[in-house]
Short mmCIF file of C-alpha atoms in Angstrom, two decimals:
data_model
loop_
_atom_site.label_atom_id
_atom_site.label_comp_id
_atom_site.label_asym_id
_atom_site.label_seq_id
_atom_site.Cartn_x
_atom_site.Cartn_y
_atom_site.Cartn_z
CA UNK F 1 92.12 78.98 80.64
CA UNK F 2 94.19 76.29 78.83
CA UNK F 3 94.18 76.58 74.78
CA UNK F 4 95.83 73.88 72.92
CA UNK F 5 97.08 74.46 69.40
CA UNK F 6 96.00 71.82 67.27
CA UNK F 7 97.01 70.83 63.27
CA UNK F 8 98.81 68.61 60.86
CA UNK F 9 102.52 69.35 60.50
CA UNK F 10 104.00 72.45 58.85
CA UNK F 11 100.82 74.78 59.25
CA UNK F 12 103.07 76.92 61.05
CA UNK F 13 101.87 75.96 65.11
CA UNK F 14 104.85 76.63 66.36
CA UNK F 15 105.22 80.09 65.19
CA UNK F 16 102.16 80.95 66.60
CA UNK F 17 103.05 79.75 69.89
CA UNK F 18 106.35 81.76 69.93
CA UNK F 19 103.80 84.90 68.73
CA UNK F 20 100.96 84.57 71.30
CA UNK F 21 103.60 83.78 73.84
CA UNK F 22 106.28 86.48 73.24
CA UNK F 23 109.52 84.31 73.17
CA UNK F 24 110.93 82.39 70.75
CA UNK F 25 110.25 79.36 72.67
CA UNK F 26 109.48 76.87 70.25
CA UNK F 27 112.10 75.46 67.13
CA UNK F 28 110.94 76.29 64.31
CA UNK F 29 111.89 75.14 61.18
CA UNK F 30 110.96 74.41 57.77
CA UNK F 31 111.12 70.52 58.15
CA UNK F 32 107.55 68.81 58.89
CA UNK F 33 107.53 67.19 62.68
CA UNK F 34 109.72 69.27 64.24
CA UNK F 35 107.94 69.77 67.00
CA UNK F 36 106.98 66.41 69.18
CA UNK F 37 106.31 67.16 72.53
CA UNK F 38 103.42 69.13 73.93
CA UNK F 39 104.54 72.76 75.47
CA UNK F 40 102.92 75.20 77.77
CA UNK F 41 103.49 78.38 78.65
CA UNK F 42 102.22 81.68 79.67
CA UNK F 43 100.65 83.62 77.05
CA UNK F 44 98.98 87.12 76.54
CA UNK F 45 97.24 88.94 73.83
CA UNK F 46 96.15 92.39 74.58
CA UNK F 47 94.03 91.89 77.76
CA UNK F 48 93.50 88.31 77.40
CA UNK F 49 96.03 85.53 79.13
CA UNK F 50 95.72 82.19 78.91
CA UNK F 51 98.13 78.93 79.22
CA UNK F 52 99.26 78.16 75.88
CA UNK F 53 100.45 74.48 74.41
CA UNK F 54 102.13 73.90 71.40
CA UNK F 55 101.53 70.54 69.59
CA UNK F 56 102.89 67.57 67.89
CA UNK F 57 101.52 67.57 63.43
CA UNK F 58 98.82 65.53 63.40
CA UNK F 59 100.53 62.74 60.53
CA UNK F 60 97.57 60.17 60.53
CA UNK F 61 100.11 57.01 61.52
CA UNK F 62 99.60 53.57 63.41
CA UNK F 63 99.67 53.91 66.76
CA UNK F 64 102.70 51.93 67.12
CA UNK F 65 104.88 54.14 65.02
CA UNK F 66 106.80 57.57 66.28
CA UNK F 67 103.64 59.64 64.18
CA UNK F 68 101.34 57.85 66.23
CA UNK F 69 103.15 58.08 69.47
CA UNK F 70 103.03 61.94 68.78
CA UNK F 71 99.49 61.90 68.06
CA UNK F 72 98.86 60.57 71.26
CA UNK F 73 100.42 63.40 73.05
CA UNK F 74 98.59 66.04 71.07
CA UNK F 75 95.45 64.12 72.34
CA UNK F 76 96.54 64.81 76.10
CA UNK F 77 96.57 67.96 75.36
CA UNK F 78 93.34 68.36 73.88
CA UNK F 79 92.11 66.03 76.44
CA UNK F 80 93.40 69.25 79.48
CA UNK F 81 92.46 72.47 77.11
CA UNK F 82 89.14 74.42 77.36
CA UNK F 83 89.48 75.75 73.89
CA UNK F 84 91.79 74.47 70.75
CA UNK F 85 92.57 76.62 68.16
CA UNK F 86 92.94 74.68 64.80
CA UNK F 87 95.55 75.78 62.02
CA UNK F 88 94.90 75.14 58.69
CA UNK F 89 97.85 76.70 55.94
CA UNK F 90 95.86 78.65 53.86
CA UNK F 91 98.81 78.41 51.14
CA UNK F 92 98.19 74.96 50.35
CA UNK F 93 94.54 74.75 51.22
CA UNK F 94 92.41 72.10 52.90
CA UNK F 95 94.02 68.61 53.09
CA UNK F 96 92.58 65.03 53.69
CA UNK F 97 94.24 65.32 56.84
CA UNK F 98 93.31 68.30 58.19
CA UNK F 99 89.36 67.01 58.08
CA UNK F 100 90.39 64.16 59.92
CA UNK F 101 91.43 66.34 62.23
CA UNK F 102 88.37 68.50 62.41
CA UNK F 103 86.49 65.59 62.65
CA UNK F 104 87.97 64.35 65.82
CA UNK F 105 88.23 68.21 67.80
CA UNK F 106 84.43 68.72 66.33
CA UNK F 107 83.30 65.71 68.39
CA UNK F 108 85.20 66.78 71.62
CA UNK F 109 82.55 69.35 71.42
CA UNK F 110 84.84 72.08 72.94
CA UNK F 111 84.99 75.74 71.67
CA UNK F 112 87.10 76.06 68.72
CA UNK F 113 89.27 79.08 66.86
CA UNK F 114 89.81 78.35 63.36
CA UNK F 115 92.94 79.88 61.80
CA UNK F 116 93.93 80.12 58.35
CA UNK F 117 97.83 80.98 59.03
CA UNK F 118 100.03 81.87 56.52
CA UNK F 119 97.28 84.04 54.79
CA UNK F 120 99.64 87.13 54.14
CA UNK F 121 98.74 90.34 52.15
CA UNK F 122 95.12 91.34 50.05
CA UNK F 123 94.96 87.56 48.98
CA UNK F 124 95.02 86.18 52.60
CA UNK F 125 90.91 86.40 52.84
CA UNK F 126 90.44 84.80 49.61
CA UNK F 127 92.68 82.40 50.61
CA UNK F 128 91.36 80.92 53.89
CA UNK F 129 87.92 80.71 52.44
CA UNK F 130 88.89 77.00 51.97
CA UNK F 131 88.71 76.33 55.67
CA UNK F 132 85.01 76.38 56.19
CA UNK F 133 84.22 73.24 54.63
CA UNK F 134 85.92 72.05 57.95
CA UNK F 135 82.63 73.07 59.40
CA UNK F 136 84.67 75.01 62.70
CA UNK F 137 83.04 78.55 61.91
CA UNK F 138 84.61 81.33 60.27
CA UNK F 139 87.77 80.65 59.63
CA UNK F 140 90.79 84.07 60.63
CA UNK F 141 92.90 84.72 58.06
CA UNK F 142 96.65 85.17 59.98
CA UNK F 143 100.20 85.41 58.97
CA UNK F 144 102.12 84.33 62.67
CA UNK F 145 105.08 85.52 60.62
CA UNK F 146 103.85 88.76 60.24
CA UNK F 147 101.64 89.58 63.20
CA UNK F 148 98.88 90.03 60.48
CA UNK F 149 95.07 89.44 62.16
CA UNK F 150 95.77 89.75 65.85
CA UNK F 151 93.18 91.59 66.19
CA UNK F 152 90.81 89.57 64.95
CA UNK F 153 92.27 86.30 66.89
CA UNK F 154 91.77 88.23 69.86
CA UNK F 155 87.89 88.93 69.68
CA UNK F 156 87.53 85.01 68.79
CA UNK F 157 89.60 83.99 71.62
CA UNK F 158 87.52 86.00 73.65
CA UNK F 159 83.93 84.80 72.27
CA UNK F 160 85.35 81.34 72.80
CA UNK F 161 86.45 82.33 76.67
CA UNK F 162 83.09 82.86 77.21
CA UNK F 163 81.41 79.76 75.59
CA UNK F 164 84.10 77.67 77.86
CA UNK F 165 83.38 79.16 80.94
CA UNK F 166 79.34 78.70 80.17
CA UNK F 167 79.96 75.39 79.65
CA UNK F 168 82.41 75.31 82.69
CA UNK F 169 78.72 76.76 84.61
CA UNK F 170 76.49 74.12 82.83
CA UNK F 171 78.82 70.93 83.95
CA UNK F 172 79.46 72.62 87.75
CA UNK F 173 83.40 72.27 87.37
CA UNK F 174 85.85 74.92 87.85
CA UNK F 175 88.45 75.94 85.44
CA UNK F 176 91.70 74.75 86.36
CA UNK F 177 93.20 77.95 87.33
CA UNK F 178 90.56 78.65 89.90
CA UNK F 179 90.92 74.97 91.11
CA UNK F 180 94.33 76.57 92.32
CA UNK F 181 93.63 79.16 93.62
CA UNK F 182 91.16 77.49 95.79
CA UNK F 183 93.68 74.65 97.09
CA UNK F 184 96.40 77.41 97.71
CA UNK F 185 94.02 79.18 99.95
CA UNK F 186 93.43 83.13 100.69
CA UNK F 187 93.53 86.13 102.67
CA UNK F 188 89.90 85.64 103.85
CA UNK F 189 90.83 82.12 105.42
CA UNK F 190 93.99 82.71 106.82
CA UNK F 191 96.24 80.34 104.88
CA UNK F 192 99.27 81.97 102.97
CA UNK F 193 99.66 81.17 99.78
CA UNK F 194 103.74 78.94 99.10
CA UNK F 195 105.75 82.06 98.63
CA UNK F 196 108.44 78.87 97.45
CA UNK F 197 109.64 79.23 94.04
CA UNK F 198 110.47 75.90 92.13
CA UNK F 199 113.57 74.20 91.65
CA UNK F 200 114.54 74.49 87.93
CA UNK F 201 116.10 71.36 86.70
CA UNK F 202 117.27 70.31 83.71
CA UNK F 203 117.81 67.13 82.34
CA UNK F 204 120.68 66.54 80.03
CA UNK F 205 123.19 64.12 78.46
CA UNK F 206 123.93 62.08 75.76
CA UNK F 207 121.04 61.07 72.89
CA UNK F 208 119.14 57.78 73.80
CA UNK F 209 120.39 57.29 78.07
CA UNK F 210 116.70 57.97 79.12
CA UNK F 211 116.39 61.83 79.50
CA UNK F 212 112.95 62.13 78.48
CA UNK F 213 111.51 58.46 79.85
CA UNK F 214 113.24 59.25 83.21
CA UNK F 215 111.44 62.55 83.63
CA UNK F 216 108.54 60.50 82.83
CA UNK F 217 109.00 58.63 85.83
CA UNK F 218 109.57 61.63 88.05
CA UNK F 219 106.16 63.32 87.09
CA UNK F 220 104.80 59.94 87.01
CA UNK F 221 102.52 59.96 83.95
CA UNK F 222 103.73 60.06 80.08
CA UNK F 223 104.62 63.37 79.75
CA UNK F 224 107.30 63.26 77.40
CA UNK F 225 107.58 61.09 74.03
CA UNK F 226 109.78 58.60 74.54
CA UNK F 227 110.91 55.11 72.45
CA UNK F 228 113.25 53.67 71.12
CA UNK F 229 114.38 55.84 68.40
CA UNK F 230 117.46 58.21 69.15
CA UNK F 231 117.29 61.74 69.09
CA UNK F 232 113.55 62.27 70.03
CA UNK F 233 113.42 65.22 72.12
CA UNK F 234 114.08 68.12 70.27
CA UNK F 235 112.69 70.93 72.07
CA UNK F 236 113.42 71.42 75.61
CA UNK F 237 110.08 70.91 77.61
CA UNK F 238 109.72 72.61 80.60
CA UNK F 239 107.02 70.49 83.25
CA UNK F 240 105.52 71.45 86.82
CA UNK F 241 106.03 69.10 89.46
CA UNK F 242 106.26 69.11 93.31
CA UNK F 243 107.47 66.35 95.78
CA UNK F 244 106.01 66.89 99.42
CA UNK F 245 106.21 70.89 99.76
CA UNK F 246 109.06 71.42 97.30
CA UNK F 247 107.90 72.43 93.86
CA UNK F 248 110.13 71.86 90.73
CA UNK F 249 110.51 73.10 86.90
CA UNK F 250 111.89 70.24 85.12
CA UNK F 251 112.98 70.64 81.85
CA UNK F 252 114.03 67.74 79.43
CA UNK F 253 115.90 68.67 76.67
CA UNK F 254 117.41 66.83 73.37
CA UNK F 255 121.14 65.01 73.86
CA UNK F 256 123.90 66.42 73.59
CA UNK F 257 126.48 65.05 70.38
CA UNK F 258 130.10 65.75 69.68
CA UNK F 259 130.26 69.39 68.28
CA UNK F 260 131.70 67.74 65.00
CA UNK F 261 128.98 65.94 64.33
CA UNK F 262 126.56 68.06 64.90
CA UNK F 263 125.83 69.54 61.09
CA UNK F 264 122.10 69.24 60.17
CA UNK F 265 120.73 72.90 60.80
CA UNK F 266 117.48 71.66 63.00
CA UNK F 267 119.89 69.38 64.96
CA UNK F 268 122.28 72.68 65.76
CA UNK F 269 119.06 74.51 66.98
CA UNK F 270 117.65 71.74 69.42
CA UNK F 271 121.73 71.76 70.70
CA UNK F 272 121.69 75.48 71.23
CA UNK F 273 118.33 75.10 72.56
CA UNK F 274 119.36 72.56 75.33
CA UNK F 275 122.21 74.85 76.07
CA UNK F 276 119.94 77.85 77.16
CA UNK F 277 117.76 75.47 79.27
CA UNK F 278 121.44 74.68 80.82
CA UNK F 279 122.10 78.16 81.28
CA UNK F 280 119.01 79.03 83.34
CA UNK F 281 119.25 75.94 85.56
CA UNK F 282 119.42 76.01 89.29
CA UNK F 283 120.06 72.73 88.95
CA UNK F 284 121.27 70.14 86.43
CA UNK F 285 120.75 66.01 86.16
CA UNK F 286 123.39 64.51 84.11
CA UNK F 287 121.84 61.52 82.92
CA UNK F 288 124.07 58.61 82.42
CA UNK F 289 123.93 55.10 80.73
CA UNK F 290 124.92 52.92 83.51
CA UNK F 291 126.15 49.89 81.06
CA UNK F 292 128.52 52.22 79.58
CA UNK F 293 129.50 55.34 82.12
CA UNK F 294 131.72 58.04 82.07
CA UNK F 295 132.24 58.58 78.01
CA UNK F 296 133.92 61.10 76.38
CA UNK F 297 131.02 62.95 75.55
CA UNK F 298 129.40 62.44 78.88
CA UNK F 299 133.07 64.07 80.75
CA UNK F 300 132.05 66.93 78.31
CA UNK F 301 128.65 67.42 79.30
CA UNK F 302 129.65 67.25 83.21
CA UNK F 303 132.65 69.86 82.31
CA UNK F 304 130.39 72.17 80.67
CA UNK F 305 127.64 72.10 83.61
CA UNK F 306 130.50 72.92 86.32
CA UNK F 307 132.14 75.54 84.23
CA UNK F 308 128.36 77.09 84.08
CA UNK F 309 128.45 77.04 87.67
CA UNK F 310 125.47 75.01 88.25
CA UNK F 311 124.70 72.67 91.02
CA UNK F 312 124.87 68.86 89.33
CA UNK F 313 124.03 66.01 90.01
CA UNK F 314 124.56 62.71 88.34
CA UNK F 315 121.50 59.98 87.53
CA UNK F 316 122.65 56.40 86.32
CA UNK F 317 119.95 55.46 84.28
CA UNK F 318 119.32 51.71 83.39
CA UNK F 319 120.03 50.42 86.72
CA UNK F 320 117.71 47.26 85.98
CA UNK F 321 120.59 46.25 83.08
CA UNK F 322 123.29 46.17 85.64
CA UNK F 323 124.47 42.76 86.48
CA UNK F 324 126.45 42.93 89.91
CA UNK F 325 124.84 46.55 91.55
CA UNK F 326 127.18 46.93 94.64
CA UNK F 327 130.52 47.05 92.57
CA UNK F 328 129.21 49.14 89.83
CA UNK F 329 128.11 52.12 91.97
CA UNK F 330 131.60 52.03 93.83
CA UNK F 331 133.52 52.16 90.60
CA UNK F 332 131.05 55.10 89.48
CA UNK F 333 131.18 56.92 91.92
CA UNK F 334 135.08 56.57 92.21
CA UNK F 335 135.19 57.63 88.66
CA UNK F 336 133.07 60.52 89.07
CA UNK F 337 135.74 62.05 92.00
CA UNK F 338 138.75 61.47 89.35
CA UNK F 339 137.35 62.49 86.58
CA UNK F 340 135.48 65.38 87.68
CA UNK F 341 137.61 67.08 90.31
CA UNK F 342 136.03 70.67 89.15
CA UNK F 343 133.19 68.91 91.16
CA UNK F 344 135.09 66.72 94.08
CA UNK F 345 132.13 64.82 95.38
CA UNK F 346 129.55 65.01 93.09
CA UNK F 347 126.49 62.79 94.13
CA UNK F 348 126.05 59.74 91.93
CA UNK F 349 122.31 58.04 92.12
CA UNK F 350 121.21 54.69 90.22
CA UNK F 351 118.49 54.68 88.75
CA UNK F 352 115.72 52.86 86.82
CA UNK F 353 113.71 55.04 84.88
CA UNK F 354 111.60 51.89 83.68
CA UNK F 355 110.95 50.69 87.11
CA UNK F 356 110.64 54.20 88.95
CA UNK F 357 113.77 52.69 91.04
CA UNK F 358 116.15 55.31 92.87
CA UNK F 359 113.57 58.32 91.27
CA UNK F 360 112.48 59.72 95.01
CA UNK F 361 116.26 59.30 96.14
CA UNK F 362 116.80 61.28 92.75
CA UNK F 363 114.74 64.29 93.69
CA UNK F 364 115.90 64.10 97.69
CA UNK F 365 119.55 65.04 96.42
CA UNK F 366 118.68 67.39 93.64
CA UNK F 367 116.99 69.61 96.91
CA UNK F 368 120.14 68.76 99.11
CA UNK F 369 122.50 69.86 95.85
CA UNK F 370 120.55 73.27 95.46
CA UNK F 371 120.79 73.79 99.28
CA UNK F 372 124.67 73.39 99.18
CA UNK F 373 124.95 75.23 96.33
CA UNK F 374 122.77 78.45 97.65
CA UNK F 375 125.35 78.61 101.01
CA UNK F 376 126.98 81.31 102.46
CA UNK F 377 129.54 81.33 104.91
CA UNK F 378 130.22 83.92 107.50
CA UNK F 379 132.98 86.24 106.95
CA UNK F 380 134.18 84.80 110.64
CA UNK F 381 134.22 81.09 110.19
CA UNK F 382 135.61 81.32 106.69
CA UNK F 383 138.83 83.68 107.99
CA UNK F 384 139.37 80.90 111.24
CA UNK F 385 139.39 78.27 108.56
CA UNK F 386 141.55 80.18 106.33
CA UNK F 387 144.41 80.96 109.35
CA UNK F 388 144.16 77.25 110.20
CA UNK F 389 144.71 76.14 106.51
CA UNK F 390 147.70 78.49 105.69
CA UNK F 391 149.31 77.80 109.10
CA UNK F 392 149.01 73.75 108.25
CA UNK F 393 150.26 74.62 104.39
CA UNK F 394 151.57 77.68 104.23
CA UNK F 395 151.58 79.69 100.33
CA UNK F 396 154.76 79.19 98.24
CA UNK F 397 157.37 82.00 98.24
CA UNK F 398 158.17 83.16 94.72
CA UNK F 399 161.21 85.27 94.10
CA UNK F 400 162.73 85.08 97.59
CA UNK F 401 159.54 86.22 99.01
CA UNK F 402 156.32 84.24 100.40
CA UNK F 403 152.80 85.13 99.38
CA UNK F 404 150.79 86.06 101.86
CA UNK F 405 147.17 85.57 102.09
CA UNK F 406 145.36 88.18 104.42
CA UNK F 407 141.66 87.57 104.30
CA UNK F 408 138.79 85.79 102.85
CA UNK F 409 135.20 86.47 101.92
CA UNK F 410 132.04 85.34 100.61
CA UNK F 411 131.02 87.39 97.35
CA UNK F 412 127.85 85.73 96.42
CA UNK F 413 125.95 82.35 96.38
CA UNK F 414 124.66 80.28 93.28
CA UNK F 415 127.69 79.34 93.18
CA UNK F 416 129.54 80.20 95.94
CA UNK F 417 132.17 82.91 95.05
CA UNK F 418 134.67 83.71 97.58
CA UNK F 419 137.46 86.15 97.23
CA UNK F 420 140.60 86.39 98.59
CA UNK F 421 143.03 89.57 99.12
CA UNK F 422 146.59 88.08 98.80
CA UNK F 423 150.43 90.13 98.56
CA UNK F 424 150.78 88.97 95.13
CA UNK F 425 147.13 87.30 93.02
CA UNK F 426 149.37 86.93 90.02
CA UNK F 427 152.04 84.70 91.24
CA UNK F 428 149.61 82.65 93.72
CA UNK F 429 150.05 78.82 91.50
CA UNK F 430 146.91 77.30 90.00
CA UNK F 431 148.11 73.96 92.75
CA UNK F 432 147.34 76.24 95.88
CA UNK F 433 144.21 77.81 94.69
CA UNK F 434 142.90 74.38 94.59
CA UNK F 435 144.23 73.49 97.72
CA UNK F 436 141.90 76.51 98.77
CA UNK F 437 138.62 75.12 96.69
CA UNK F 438 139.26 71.76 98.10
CA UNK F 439 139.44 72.61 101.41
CA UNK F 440 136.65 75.20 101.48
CA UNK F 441 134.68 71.37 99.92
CA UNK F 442 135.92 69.88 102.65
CA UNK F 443 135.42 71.91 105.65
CA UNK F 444 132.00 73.50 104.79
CA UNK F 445 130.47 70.64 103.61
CA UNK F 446 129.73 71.42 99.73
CA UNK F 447 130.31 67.85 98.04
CA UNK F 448 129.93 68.26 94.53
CA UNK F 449 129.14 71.97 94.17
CA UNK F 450 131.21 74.28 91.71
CA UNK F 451 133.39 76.56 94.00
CA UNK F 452 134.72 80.27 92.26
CA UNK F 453 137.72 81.45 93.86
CA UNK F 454 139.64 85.04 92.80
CA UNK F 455 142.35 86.28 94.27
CA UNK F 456 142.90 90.24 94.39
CA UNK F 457 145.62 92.34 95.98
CA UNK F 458 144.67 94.42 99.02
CA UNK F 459 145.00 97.78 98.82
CA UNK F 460 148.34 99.36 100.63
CA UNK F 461 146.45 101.89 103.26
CA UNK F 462 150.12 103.28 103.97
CA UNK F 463 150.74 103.81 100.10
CA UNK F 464 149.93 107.28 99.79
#
């Protein structure tokens, strides 16, 4: 079942999130708001798992505002979840806001978990006693900080399990995990179930070039807040989403400044954030503003995603503002082969994250970039190429005497790694070994993928 976490700002959502799910998922910080985007995951407590989704502080704004553009994302999520469970900070007691609140999750007549978190030590019953003038039932006193009343949480979780899948019986629909498991077939009827694990992607670059509203596009629905304001994402939001038979994890996470400026403490966590989601990429879209291309900070971004040895590829967002199209995307991609050589070839796609322009051609070449990037090359073909390339450009000779290079192989995909035994590794020049890289590009067809190369010295049989 899906349970959404639901509450005004600061009553400590987040931190129960992180709890119930295990990880440390979610920022969290003392500053109201920090959270803005709805996130799922996986969570467990004791024998009971569920989806989880953290939520956007209910701040009682116009719709038109940033407040009210979260608020509307919480209500997705209440909209999808079979039960909510409703914070309240038992600290500073019941609010006008928080019976607003009630008011709206009591009429979506869905089963409801009251918690009064931040309830810690022998006052933490007296002090959620508040909470049932909310009229939700009896209210758990819980410290997510502490792990105090899991217990408790547990049993109501369960009691409200049952009253959703009652009321799942009464209305004849199926929760959405057995809708699944349905479509994906079993045993008993012969279909296999995808074995196909998704594509992870994430979505990076500089604050305010369209991260968030071009994953929007992608999934096709409003997913992810988006507007005008820069700097909106701050967590990075992992969503489900397949194309045809190919199933991706895209995550959008919040842009990336100059390391100097960064010096607020929450804007140094939704940084380091981003730069995990980076780090556990398969693949990454480097999301540029096509009026202005190719920044400083953007040629840091695309250095830091090669030297992580993902597979990249680069989206120019905006397309729609671009005046004369056919020019632009030949100086772009031009640019991107001079100013990226780490990444000779990298694929360059315009897009138009307003107009859903160049999104499917998007996707197509994320799948191709993966592909190239998971390749391996047999032992055989690599060494033929390798005899052919040293005959055509032979290695320098250093110190009277030329380097020779003997053999060539394949240590692992993801990126590919090759190794290769040479007479002296340490005197090979940094000009040759990219000779190598580039024509291991060229020859096996791996535009834009992040090629390893070392260079050992094979072992003298004869030496002993």
């Amino acid at each position: 079942m899906k349970i959404a976490i639901a509450g005004r700002a600061n009553v400590g959502k987040s931190t129960i999130f992180n709890r119930l799910v295990g990880k440390r998922l979610a920022i969290v910080n003392d500053t109201p708001g920090v959270t803005r985007d709805r996130r799922e995951a996986d969570a467990r407590l004791q024998d009971l798992t569920f989806i989880l989704v953290d939520t956007a502080g209910f701040e009682g704004a116009d719709e038109e505002t940033l407040e009210g553009r979260m608020w509307r994302q919480m209500e997705r999520a209440l909209d999808d979840a079979d039960i909510y469970l409703f914070v309240v900070d038992a600290r500073a007691g019941v609010t006008p806001l928080d019976e607003v609140l009630a008011g709206d999750v009591r009429r979506r007549g869905k089963p409801v978990v009251l918690i009064a978190n931040k309830a810690e030590g022998r006052l933490g019953d007296i002090a959620s006693l508040e909470a049932y003038s909310l009229g939700l039932g009896d209210p758990i006193a819980f410290s997510a900080e502490h792990g105090e009343g899991l217990s408790d949480l547990r049993d109501a979780i369960a009691e409200a399990m049952v009253a959703a899948g009652e009321m799942a019986a009464t209305h004849s629909v199926f929760s959405p995990v057995l809708e699944t498991e349905l479509e994906e077939g079993s045993e008993e009827d012969g279909e296999a179930v995808d074995p196909a694990r998704p594509i992870h992607v994430a979505f990076v670059g500089r604050p305010n070039v369209g991260k968030s509203t071009l994953l929007n596009a992608v999934v096709g629905e409003e997913r992810m807040l988006t507007g005008p304001e820069a700097g909106l994402t701050r967590d990075s939001i992992a969503v489900e989403f397949a194309s045809g038979d190919q199933r991706f994890k895209l995550v959008d996470t919040a842009g990336l400044r100059r390391r100097a400026k960064v010096v607020a403490p929450l804007e140094r966590l939704s940084t380091a954030d981003t730069i995990r989601a980076l780090k556990y990429a398969e693949a990454v879209v480097v999301v540029l503003d096509a009026t202005q291309p190719f920044e400083k900070q953007d040629l840091t971004i695309l250095d830091l995603v090669v030297r992580e040895g993902r597979a990249v590829v680069i989206a120019l967002n905006k397309w729609d503002l671009v005046e004369a199209p056919d020019p632009t995307i030949r100086a772009a991609r031009e640019a991107a082969s001079r100013l990226v050589p780490q990444a000779a070839g990298v694929r360059v796609v315009p897009v138009s994250a307003l107009s859903g322009r160049g999104v499917p051609k998007l996707m197509e070449t994320v799948t191709d970039a993966v592909k190239r990037w998971s390749a391996r090359i047999s032992t055989g073909r690599l060494n033929r190429w390798l005899e052919a390339a040293t005959q055509r450009h032979p290695p320098p000779a250093v110190g009277g005497r030329r380097i020779r290079i003997r053999y060539m192989t394949q240590a692992k995909t993801r990126p590919p790694t090759f190794i290769a035994f040479c007479s002296r590794p340490d005197a090979l020049p940094a000009s040759y070994q990219r000779y190598l890289v580039n024509g291991i590009r060229e020859q096996f067809d791996l535009p834009g993928v992040p090629i390893r190369l070392t260079l050992r010295k094979q072992d003298n049989p004869y030496a002993d």
